């Protein structure tokens, strides 16, 4: 075997292989084969692909012409058989409605047609009179007559006048004669014809006369629906944007820059929809359009609540200048409330998005709340608490949710939660404030315990270091709802140091808690810096605001700058109860008409939630030891005064009579507003309460009062034994 020759490393040279050199020489000496051989499939697979010239190369002059447009081939309504059938059915319903609407108005239309025909006949006669009276000859006759008066001695001029007058008279006679003969013949023919022919002739004559008798504002048929104040034509849209300063003015309407309509304007539900691009070179963006919502609404002739605008993001084929605009025919948020689907549900998982309400177009809005925190704000009596309870209602139907509830108002809104809540704090008195602070300490300890457990779990079980449905049930770590209503009541009732501590605790829960399964659900009437500090509001991820007084208040609830982006709750009116603006991200918001769940419905869900937790072994805390809730669940009747007194004394083992009466009034002013100490004592005695002592000692002070154990003594024994 021949070895390759190697040059010594110390010399400058190159290593050569003699075998390779011989093989190359033999290949060069091999004759060229001119016969085309079939290429094996394997060789075809390994062959390099042919180079294809790109259409969009900058040096290709046909690039623009050969580029496939991105416009849809079919309109939106014709892209599916289901859509075509729906539109055909809608057209049939509309046609049937118009048939019935105009059918009952036929007598009115006949009378109006006769009147228009009479007016048309008058106009026709007035128009044909110059022809019948030979007005074209009158000017000549008048001129000759004037000349004859000036020169009566001119015989030739008189003859010319007489001839012109005779010609006009003759023309009038035969024209009037022809007209009279035609009218007489038509009248005779119609009179002698059969009724069907008479009807046809009358219609043939009457319709043109009625058309001639119409005016610019006269309509034969009534308007079936109120006329739309916005027709959303491209011209009207351009005029509105130009008036808002979003388009540069030109020398004329046709010279100025215009928007490019990507879709529409088209009818979309109970309104008009259009997607448009702002012209380039104007320096305006979609955000500028959103900030001019009120001006655009004024130019379109509608209220700004009817104008729904949003940016079209790149994920949906949009750009920084593309806007989706929908204008409702009327206020889309008025009408009967929509019942919440949770009211009839048997079970629900909070790991799924919660049904929340509907937007202006009637689309269902759901809110995913896992890993989130929520804040509700707005003026009183606008549905804020009702909306906040929707989130809690979803948690009631999930037995693996533990509720911590605090209501600073201490009214009846959250009272049914005593059947379910692990901790329930009612009111903002001193004992309730202490109970709130104790509840927060318990939550923080539980949060740290959970994080310690999650850190110890293997990544195969807990890959992201967060709670999962499997971990929740396997390690008995239910999702925790932290619900606090009327948050400002607690802050105003605390000293400065306690207030700062509670704020820091709430911030820790809202910031770190979601990973451990904590869902914060806070609400306040006054979201200013004194009532709800900014550092707490700014870490909340989901926000909802009912009507507020101005844009600044809206930004306090929804976030700084949101009103300029279009998320403005100050445009809502007093009639918009249960309607608010929901912000779900830095640039995501929607005005929602929240689902309706009244007090009795919420109470029924609380009882259903208690049954679910008893079956799952998850009834804990205050709910497990609440005698009135246990009595309600067992179907045992407890006097209302006993139940209410126990609720007021929830955080106290003893209470002065004056404080007890004040708590009862706060709980139900209509029932206990005129009660005094004597009536309270009589009602409790009639309910079976036996007082061991009429005096109680609280913080070193003696006074008339009640012991909680005396009140509980009036509860049926089987309930106390179950407790």
XYZ file of C-alpha atoms in Angstrom:
723
model
C 0.000 0.000 0.000
C 1.409 3.341 -1.008
C 1.685 5.801 1.870
C 1.127 9.487 1.353
C 4.217 11.611 1.107
C 4.629 13.943 4.035
C 6.811 17.003 4.092
C 8.697 17.564 7.355
C 7.001 19.966 9.714
C 10.083 22.056 9.867
C 9.876 22.907 6.199
C 7.340 25.219 4.626
C 5.066 23.115 2.407
C 1.741 21.369 1.925
C 0.651 17.791 2.653
C -0.369 15.919 -0.539
C -2.123 12.539 -0.897
C -0.832 10.566 -3.839
C -3.964 8.331 -3.973
C -6.211 11.336 -4.335
C -3.941 12.758 -7.019
C -4.137 9.525 -9.060
C -7.959 9.344 -8.692
C -8.319 12.905 -9.944
C -6.081 12.168 -12.887
C -8.106 9.076 -13.844
C -11.360 11.080 -13.625
C -9.942 13.726 -15.946
C -8.928 11.088 -18.500
C -12.372 9.412 -18.521
C -14.313 10.086 -21.791
C -17.419 12.245 -21.661
C -20.712 10.285 -21.850
C -23.235 12.102 -24.093
C -26.096 9.731 -23.279
C -28.577 11.152 -20.715
C -28.957 8.681 -17.895
C -32.034 8.507 -15.606
C -31.453 10.223 -12.292
C -32.090 8.013 -9.226
C -34.796 9.247 -6.799
C -32.217 9.605 -4.060
C -30.148 11.846 -6.278
C -33.204 14.001 -7.026
C -33.877 14.425 -3.339
C -30.304 15.569 -2.772
C -30.263 17.917 -5.763
C -30.247 21.598 -4.817
C -33.558 23.403 -5.301
C -33.865 25.812 -8.145
C -33.491 29.445 -7.216
C -36.845 31.284 -7.495
C -36.884 35.002 -7.949
C -38.833 36.762 -5.178
C -41.758 38.827 -6.407
C -41.195 41.543 -3.819
C -37.562 42.253 -4.761
C -36.917 46.024 -4.913
C -35.584 45.775 -8.469
C -38.683 43.956 -9.755
C -40.851 46.524 -11.614
C -43.865 44.192 -11.475
C -43.736 43.676 -7.706
C -46.692 45.958 -6.898
C -48.761 44.632 -9.772
C -48.135 40.955 -8.897
C -48.674 41.304 -5.140
C -51.792 39.462 -4.014
C -54.163 41.894 -2.221
C -54.959 41.121 1.398
C -58.601 42.110 0.950
C -61.085 39.280 1.653
C -62.476 37.516 -1.408
C -65.966 37.269 0.078
C -67.782 39.783 2.272
C -68.185 38.948 5.938
C -71.797 37.856 5.616
C -71.011 35.350 2.811
C -68.038 33.526 4.311
C -70.030 30.673 5.781
C -73.277 28.884 5.064
C -74.434 29.630 8.589
C -73.923 33.354 8.072
C -75.764 33.295 4.725
C -78.710 31.437 6.248
C -78.808 33.865 9.181
C -78.863 36.895 6.871
C -81.524 35.368 4.613
C -83.656 34.585 7.666
C -83.167 38.136 8.924
C -84.210 39.513 5.513
C -87.335 37.347 5.563
C -88.249 38.538 9.066
C -87.694 42.145 8.043
C -89.805 41.769 4.881
C -92.660 40.164 6.808
C -92.566 42.932 9.395
C -92.689 45.663 6.739
C -95.532 43.851 4.957
C -97.638 43.876 8.120
C -96.600 47.416 9.050
C -97.566 48.969 5.720
C -100.539 46.658 5.159
C -102.558 48.170 7.993
C -101.812 51.656 6.632
C -103.164 51.074 3.106
C -106.331 53.239 3.652
C -104.147 56.081 4.857
C -101.869 55.693 1.854
C -104.911 55.770 -0.526
C -106.157 59.043 0.932
C -102.678 60.507 0.726
C -102.308 59.267 -2.874
C -105.598 60.973 -3.884
C -104.429 64.211 -2.315
C -101.055 64.004 -4.075
C -102.777 63.165 -7.377
C -105.054 66.210 -7.017
C -102.065 68.403 -6.354
C -100.265 66.789 -9.280
C -103.266 67.495 -11.551
C -103.185 71.139 -10.549
C -99.477 71.317 -11.296
C -99.998 69.541 -14.634
C -102.761 71.961 -15.655
C -100.645 74.909 -14.616
C -97.761 73.540 -16.635
C -99.785 72.816 -19.802
C -101.778 76.073 -19.743
C -99.158 78.131 -21.653
C -99.300 75.592 -24.476
C -103.088 75.485 -24.633
C -103.358 79.275 -24.581
C -100.680 79.665 -27.308
C -98.438 81.829 -25.175
C -95.750 81.681 -27.877
C -98.037 83.940 -30.059
C -98.966 86.362 -27.286
C -95.707 88.293 -27.303
C -96.046 89.078 -31.020
C -99.673 90.177 -30.637
C -98.829 92.446 -27.697
C -95.934 94.048 -29.550
C -98.018 94.751 -32.648
C -100.866 96.147 -30.520
C -98.501 98.586 -28.861
C -97.175 99.731 -32.239
C -100.723 100.213 -33.577
C -101.570 102.489 -30.664
C -98.497 104.557 -31.342
C -99.115 104.770 -35.121
C -102.863 104.384 -35.782
C -102.462 105.746 -39.341
C -100.276 102.807 -40.401
C -102.660 100.467 -42.271
C -100.007 97.788 -42.915
C -99.176 97.556 -39.215
C -102.852 97.134 -38.343
C -103.174 94.342 -40.859
C -100.183 92.550 -39.386
C -101.676 92.850 -35.889
C -105.025 91.499 -37.094
C -103.324 88.540 -38.794
C -101.252 87.707 -35.678
C -104.328 87.886 -33.466
C -106.285 85.639 -35.841
C -103.442 83.109 -35.896
C -103.322 82.976 -32.085
C -107.101 82.558 -31.857
C -107.061 79.720 -34.363
C -104.220 77.972 -32.538
C -106.049 78.224 -29.233
C -109.233 76.773 -30.716
C -107.727 73.662 -32.187
C -105.467 73.049 -29.137
C -108.354 73.397 -26.666
C -110.507 71.308 -29.004
C -108.025 68.465 -29.130
C -107.632 68.564 -25.333
C -111.408 68.576 -24.800
C -111.930 65.710 -27.241
C -109.132 63.693 -25.571
C -110.510 64.219 -22.070
C -114.072 63.429 -23.192
C -112.968 60.312 -25.051
C -110.906 59.099 -22.054
C -113.741 59.784 -19.630
C -116.264 58.003 -21.858
C -113.958 55.040 -22.376
C -113.272 54.708 -18.663
C -116.961 55.045 -17.851
C -117.978 52.344 -20.296
C -115.121 49.952 -19.440
C -115.354 47.114 -16.910
C -114.287 47.840 -13.295
C -110.922 46.038 -13.591
C -109.922 48.171 -16.576
C -111.169 51.294 -14.787
C -108.941 50.448 -11.831
C -105.929 49.975 -14.101
C -106.545 53.245 -15.952
C -107.058 55.107 -12.672
C -103.769 53.732 -11.322
C -101.978 54.505 -14.602
C -103.173 58.109 -14.438
C -103.088 58.583 -10.675
C -99.552 57.316 -10.013
C -97.860 59.828 -12.365
C -100.055 62.623 -11.021
C -99.242 61.649 -7.411
C -95.537 61.530 -8.277
C -95.876 64.989 -9.838
C -97.691 66.234 -6.758
C -95.045 65.137 -4.270
C -92.779 67.664 -2.531
C -89.184 67.486 -1.369
C -90.237 66.478 2.161
C -93.417 64.581 1.219
C -93.376 60.784 1.673
C -96.206 58.549 0.595
C -95.207 55.692 2.945
C -94.627 56.083 6.664
C -91.190 55.438 8.131
C -91.228 51.890 9.539
C -88.474 52.598 12.057
C -87.128 55.853 13.496
C -84.669 57.346 11.015
C -81.069 56.617 11.891
C -79.234 59.676 13.060
C -75.969 58.220 11.777
C -75.788 56.675 8.336
C -72.027 56.149 8.713
C -71.215 57.086 5.160
C -67.568 57.547 4.345
C -68.144 61.250 3.739
C -69.793 61.753 7.121
C -66.986 59.865 8.840
C -64.360 62.029 7.151
C -66.256 65.202 8.053
C -66.453 64.137 11.713
C -62.741 63.309 11.911
C -61.819 66.529 10.134
C -63.942 68.567 12.555
C -62.180 66.797 15.449
C -58.818 67.899 14.079
C -57.744 64.382 13.099
C -57.625 65.096 9.358
C -55.978 68.065 7.708
C -58.413 70.431 5.993
C -58.104 70.886 2.233
C -59.215 73.550 -0.216
C -62.437 71.628 -0.733
C -64.181 68.532 0.500
C -62.593 66.495 -2.280
C -59.082 67.894 -1.790
C -58.504 67.068 1.878
C -56.993 63.786 3.087
C -59.434 60.978 3.815
C -59.470 57.761 5.784
C -59.252 54.377 4.113
C -62.170 52.137 5.054
C -60.903 48.590 5.517
C -64.401 47.333 6.314
C -67.755 49.004 5.996
C -69.516 51.097 6.890
C -71.941 48.193 7.373
C -74.844 47.379 9.636
C -73.676 45.382 12.635
C -76.445 44.397 15.043
C -78.185 47.524 16.318
C -75.618 49.912 14.950
C -73.071 50.712 12.264
C -69.526 49.362 12.168
C -66.471 50.519 10.258
C -62.756 49.764 10.408
C -60.568 52.485 8.928
C -56.946 53.562 8.589
C -55.860 57.125 9.173
C -54.024 58.682 6.215
C -50.261 58.824 6.439
C -48.544 62.152 6.611
C -51.026 63.654 9.045
C -49.138 62.725 12.196
C -52.226 61.256 13.885
C -52.539 57.813 15.453
C -55.340 55.553 16.654
C -54.746 56.793 20.215
C -55.517 60.340 19.059
C -58.849 59.124 17.677
C -59.769 57.440 20.977
C -59.002 60.652 22.863
C -61.490 62.565 20.654
C -64.445 60.300 21.378
C -66.720 63.068 22.665
C -66.031 65.383 19.713
C -66.562 62.597 17.167
C -69.857 61.655 18.830
C -71.007 65.272 18.655
C -70.139 65.493 14.967
C -71.986 62.238 14.262
C -75.026 63.552 16.131
C -75.119 60.914 18.899
C -74.270 60.626 22.578
C -70.739 59.479 23.322
C -72.081 56.413 25.145
C -73.215 55.185 21.708
C -69.710 55.405 20.236
C -67.506 52.362 20.839
C -63.942 52.724 19.571
C -60.858 50.589 19.942
C -57.479 50.090 18.342
C -56.931 47.164 15.999
C -53.742 45.496 17.141
C -51.189 43.731 14.944
C -52.394 40.321 16.133
C -55.699 41.084 14.376
C -54.159 42.633 11.292
C -54.021 46.175 12.599
C -51.460 48.932 12.929
C -50.911 52.123 14.907
C -53.389 54.004 12.741
C -56.196 51.456 12.401
C -59.385 52.021 14.401
C -62.521 49.938 14.868
C -65.590 52.145 15.303
C -69.108 51.024 16.184
C -71.983 53.496 16.573
C -75.183 52.244 18.208
C -78.603 53.408 17.043
C -79.544 54.118 20.667
C -78.092 53.770 24.159
C -76.960 50.108 24.193
C -76.819 49.827 27.973
C -80.460 50.527 28.822
C -83.211 47.962 29.177
C -84.010 45.045 31.420
C -80.999 43.569 33.236
C -79.611 40.221 32.120
C -79.815 37.538 34.859
C -76.506 35.993 35.816
C -76.035 32.409 34.558
C -74.499 31.648 37.965
C -77.933 31.927 39.574
C -79.077 28.673 37.944
C -75.716 26.867 37.950
C -75.177 23.897 40.232
C -71.392 24.060 40.317
C -68.572 26.202 38.961
C -64.782 26.177 38.870
C -62.964 29.436 39.534
C -60.158 28.166 37.315
C -62.484 28.958 34.408
C -63.345 32.527 33.303
C -66.275 33.925 35.288
C -69.378 35.116 33.366
C -69.484 38.829 34.060
C -71.839 40.614 31.664
C -72.361 41.832 28.097
C -70.806 44.575 26.025
C -72.655 47.104 23.869
C -73.136 44.619 21.022
C -74.494 41.899 23.313
C -71.315 39.800 23.315
C -70.731 37.740 26.462
C -67.875 39.067 28.624
C -66.019 36.631 30.874
C -63.244 37.473 33.312
C -60.424 35.070 34.232
C -59.560 35.785 37.868
C -56.869 33.239 38.701
C -53.517 35.014 39.271
C -55.410 38.306 39.329
C -56.580 40.902 41.825
C -59.675 43.041 41.441
C -60.778 46.534 42.425
C -64.303 47.944 42.137
C -65.085 51.648 42.470
C -67.782 54.187 41.713
C -70.545 56.278 43.184
C -73.050 54.805 45.666
C -76.200 53.099 44.390
C -74.805 52.391 40.924
C -74.525 48.616 41.310
C -70.925 48.460 42.530
C -71.548 45.935 45.321
C -73.893 43.855 43.152
C -71.160 43.596 40.539
C -68.470 42.798 43.082
C -70.633 39.976 44.409
C -70.611 38.288 40.975
C -66.986 37.285 41.562
C -67.791 35.961 45.002
C -70.856 34.153 43.648
C -68.646 32.155 41.286
C -66.492 31.189 44.265
C -69.566 30.067 46.198
C -70.236 27.351 43.624
C -66.685 25.985 43.915
C -66.278 24.022 47.171
C -62.492 24.365 46.890
C -62.683 28.112 47.518
C -62.316 29.560 51.021
C -63.837 32.980 51.627
C -62.495 35.775 53.819
C -65.016 38.625 53.787
C -65.018 42.077 55.406
C -67.770 44.643 54.874
C -66.954 48.117 56.184
C -70.572 49.212 55.891
C -71.863 46.272 57.906
C -75.198 46.183 56.091
C -77.230 43.338 54.649
C -75.371 43.037 51.318
C -72.844 40.481 52.575
C -74.862 39.029 55.446
C -75.692 35.755 53.605
C -71.948 34.970 53.524
C -72.145 33.878 57.170
C -73.266 30.498 55.822
C -70.028 30.037 53.867
C -67.295 32.460 54.935
C -64.290 31.125 56.816
C -63.912 34.624 58.299
C -66.615 37.311 58.222
C -66.068 40.836 59.538
C -69.078 43.160 59.540
C -68.906 46.893 60.219
C -66.017 49.218 61.002
C -66.358 49.547 64.774
C -63.369 48.997 67.036
C -63.987 45.282 67.491
C -64.529 44.834 63.731
C -61.287 46.689 62.961
C -59.406 44.384 65.324
C -61.069 41.390 63.681
C -59.948 42.670 60.263
C -56.357 43.030 61.413
C -56.443 39.524 62.875
C -57.888 38.210 59.606
C -55.057 39.795 57.620
C -52.446 38.302 59.956
C -54.023 34.897 59.440
C -53.950 35.374 55.673
C -50.280 36.375 55.668
C -49.323 33.355 57.779
C -51.260 31.080 55.419
C -49.620 32.680 52.397
C -46.106 32.112 53.779
C -47.000 28.528 54.693
C -48.172 27.875 51.153
C -45.068 29.342 49.562
C -42.901 27.180 51.809
C -44.867 24.111 50.714
C -44.780 25.022 47.017
C -41.000 25.527 47.154
C -40.546 21.999 48.500
C -42.642 20.331 45.795
C -40.745 18.790 42.851
C -40.941 20.526 39.493
C -42.809 17.537 38.078
C -45.670 18.350 40.474
C -45.323 22.147 40.625
C -43.476 23.228 37.457
C -44.115 26.975 37.766
C -44.086 27.326 41.543
C -47.803 28.185 41.500
C -50.939 26.592 42.816
C -52.729 24.178 40.461
C -56.129 22.444 40.772
C -54.375 19.146 41.483
C -52.136 20.646 44.188
C -55.112 22.468 45.684
C -57.053 19.267 46.360
C -54.133 16.937 47.079
C -52.558 19.162 49.741
C -55.803 20.795 50.978
C -54.909 24.260 49.695
C -58.213 25.765 48.525
C -58.259 28.987 46.536
C -58.725 31.913 48.909
C -61.051 34.804 48.085
C -60.185 37.942 50.055
C -63.245 40.175 49.660
C -63.327 43.628 51.294
C -66.176 46.021 50.560
C -66.247 49.715 51.551
C -62.494 49.676 52.117
C -62.439 53.372 52.924
C -64.539 52.793 56.055
C -61.755 50.762 57.651
C -59.025 53.225 56.714
C -60.925 56.211 58.108
C -61.652 54.313 61.350
C -57.973 53.464 62.006
C -55.127 55.352 63.559
C -52.269 56.265 61.274
C -49.936 53.464 62.360
C -52.648 50.804 62.128
C -53.692 52.179 58.763
C -50.184 51.922 57.344
C -49.831 48.381 58.657
C -53.132 47.265 57.133
C -52.217 48.895 53.799
C -48.880 47.075 53.769
C -50.620 43.781 54.566
C -53.125 44.255 51.759
C -50.336 45.156 49.329
C -48.441 41.989 50.227
C -51.531 39.866 49.698
C -52.376 41.533 46.368
C -48.773 41.451 45.121
C -47.571 37.985 46.156
C -50.798 36.179 46.946
C -52.017 35.246 43.436
C -49.236 32.656 42.976
C -50.388 30.948 46.180
C -54.070 30.983 45.156
C -55.103 34.283 46.806
C -57.633 36.393 44.862
C -58.085 39.919 46.192
C -61.477 41.498 45.591
C -61.574 45.062 46.943
C -64.163 47.833 46.560
C -64.440 51.456 47.624
C -66.744 54.389 46.988
C -64.001 57.007 47.211
C -60.836 55.799 45.496
C -58.790 58.909 46.318
C -55.322 58.828 47.862
C -56.693 59.325 51.379
C -59.329 56.586 51.182
C -57.459 53.999 49.105
C -53.720 54.699 48.769
C -52.209 54.766 45.291
C -49.628 52.098 46.102
C -52.480 49.651 46.772
C -54.560 50.602 43.748
C -51.640 50.495 41.333
C -50.845 46.823 41.967
C -54.424 45.701 41.223
C -54.594 44.025 37.808
C -58.337 44.081 37.011
C -60.407 47.207 37.658
C -64.051 48.060 37.259
C -65.744 51.422 37.727
C -69.388 52.391 37.693
C -70.376 56.031 37.191
C -68.044 58.651 38.707
C -68.220 62.430 38.776
C -65.341 63.299 36.419
C -62.429 61.961 34.395
C -59.995 62.391 37.285
C -62.119 60.125 39.488
C -62.346 57.614 36.643
C -58.558 57.536 36.400
C -58.325 56.986 40.156
C -60.264 53.748 39.793
C -59.168 52.532 36.364
C -55.612 53.842 36.292
C -53.807 57.013 35.321
C -54.357 58.046 31.707
C -57.122 55.525 31.022
C -59.738 58.209 30.357
C -57.552 59.649 27.583
C -57.429 56.169 26.027
C -61.236 55.954 26.022
C -61.797 54.084 29.311
C -63.830 56.838 30.958
C -66.533 55.973 33.513
C -67.626 59.608 33.843
C -69.624 59.358 30.586
C -72.071 56.999 32.307
C -75.310 58.490 33.590
C -77.641 57.826 36.519
C -79.680 55.435 34.389
C -76.678 53.157 33.892
C -77.041 51.060 37.026
C -74.907 47.953 36.899
C -72.933 49.369 33.956
C -69.239 50.103 34.243
C -65.894 50.212 32.492
C -63.749 47.089 32.922
C -59.978 47.423 32.448
C -58.193 44.115 31.946
C -54.775 45.322 30.814
C -52.617 48.345 29.977
C -54.530 48.938 26.723
C -57.547 46.637 27.089
C -60.902 47.851 28.321
C -64.598 47.392 27.627
C -67.808 48.970 28.889
C -69.847 46.163 30.407
C -73.444 45.814 31.440
C -72.925 43.450 34.355
C -75.150 40.453 34.940
C -77.860 40.875 37.564
C -77.848 38.873 40.768
C -80.148 40.254 43.471
C -79.971 39.745 47.225
C -82.275 36.694 47.455
C -80.432 35.067 44.574
C -77.100 35.691 46.269
C -78.472 34.255 49.523
C -79.631 31.118 47.707
C -76.144 30.682 46.249
C -74.660 30.996 49.745
C -76.868 28.162 50.969
C -75.952 26.104 47.905
C -72.284 26.821 48.576
C -72.647 25.646 52.185
C -74.107 22.322 51.018
C -71.258 21.874 48.510
C -68.646 22.528 51.194
C -70.256 20.196 53.671
C -70.160 17.429 51.051
C -66.499 18.170 50.242
C -65.452 18.596 53.876
C -64.494 22.237 53.269
C -66.877 24.021 55.655
C -64.494 25.766 58.046
C -64.064 28.786 60.301
C -66.963 31.030 61.188
C -69.340 29.234 58.825
C -68.765 25.916 60.576
C -69.513 27.430 63.977
C -72.292 29.844 63.042
C -75.480 28.730 64.763
C -77.854 30.801 62.630
C -76.293 29.582 59.394
C -76.486 26.018 60.647
C -80.130 26.529 61.540
C -80.878 27.909 58.081
C -79.143 24.964 56.447
C -81.033 22.516 58.666
C -84.364 24.176 57.935
C -84.901 25.117 61.569
C -86.591 28.436 62.265
C -84.681 30.895 64.444
C -86.362 34.190 65.413
C -84.982 37.017 63.275
C -84.060 39.109 66.302
C -81.874 36.269 67.626
C -80.131 35.897 64.281
C -79.551 39.647 63.934
C -78.294 40.119 67.492
C -75.845 37.237 67.069
C -74.653 38.820 63.845
C -74.034 42.172 65.545
C -72.204 40.423 68.415
C -70.144 38.261 66.036
C -66.845 39.727 67.264
C -67.822 40.283 70.930
C -68.709 38.011 73.845
C -70.567 40.870 75.532
C -71.937 44.228 74.379
C -73.610 47.281 75.877
C -77.272 47.751 74.976
C -76.625 51.117 73.287
C -73.961 49.602 71.026
C -76.184 46.625 70.286
C -79.058 48.879 69.239
C -76.742 50.943 67.032
C -75.512 47.762 65.345
C -79.058 46.555 64.737
C -80.018 49.879 63.165
C -76.978 49.709 60.891
C -77.930 46.162 59.963
C -81.578 46.906 59.168
C -82.722 50.456 59.741
C -86.247 49.800 58.494
C -86.771 47.090 61.116
C -84.859 48.446 64.116
C -84.879 52.186 63.489
C -87.417 52.976 66.253
C -86.379 50.321 68.795
C -85.262 51.260 72.291
C -83.719 49.261 75.150
C -87.093 48.252 76.593
C -88.454 46.904 73.318
C -85.206 45.052 72.627
C -85.408 43.368 76.023
C -89.058 42.382 75.459
C -88.407 40.988 71.980
C -85.430 38.941 73.169
C -87.392 37.615 76.149
C -90.249 36.574 73.852
C -87.693 34.820 71.620
C -86.509 32.707 74.586
C -83.465 34.638 75.816
C -82.813 34.300 79.540
C -80.335 36.881 80.788
C -77.982 35.718 83.512
C -77.078 39.360 84.194
C -78.413 42.665 83.028
C -75.061 44.372 83.591
C -71.848 43.685 81.628
C -68.315 44.905 82.171
C -66.309 45.974 79.128
C -62.844 47.577 79.384
C -63.426 48.347 83.067
C -66.779 50.071 82.479
C -70.103 48.661 83.742
C -73.370 49.169 81.931
C -76.600 47.570 80.764
C -75.880 44.946 78.145
C -76.049 41.342 76.984
C -73.842 38.251 77.023
C -73.450 36.364 73.781
C -73.892 33.022 75.564
C -77.324 34.148 76.777
C -78.393 34.869 73.201
C -77.048 31.523 71.976
C -79.070 29.829 74.702
C -82.216 30.632 72.743
C -80.983 28.620 69.727
C -82.410 25.075 69.392
C -80.317 22.485 71.190
C -79.755 20.291 68.129
C -78.043 23.180 66.387
C -75.765 23.839 69.361
C -74.926 20.144 69.578
C -74.108 20.086 65.858
C -71.860 23.094 66.372
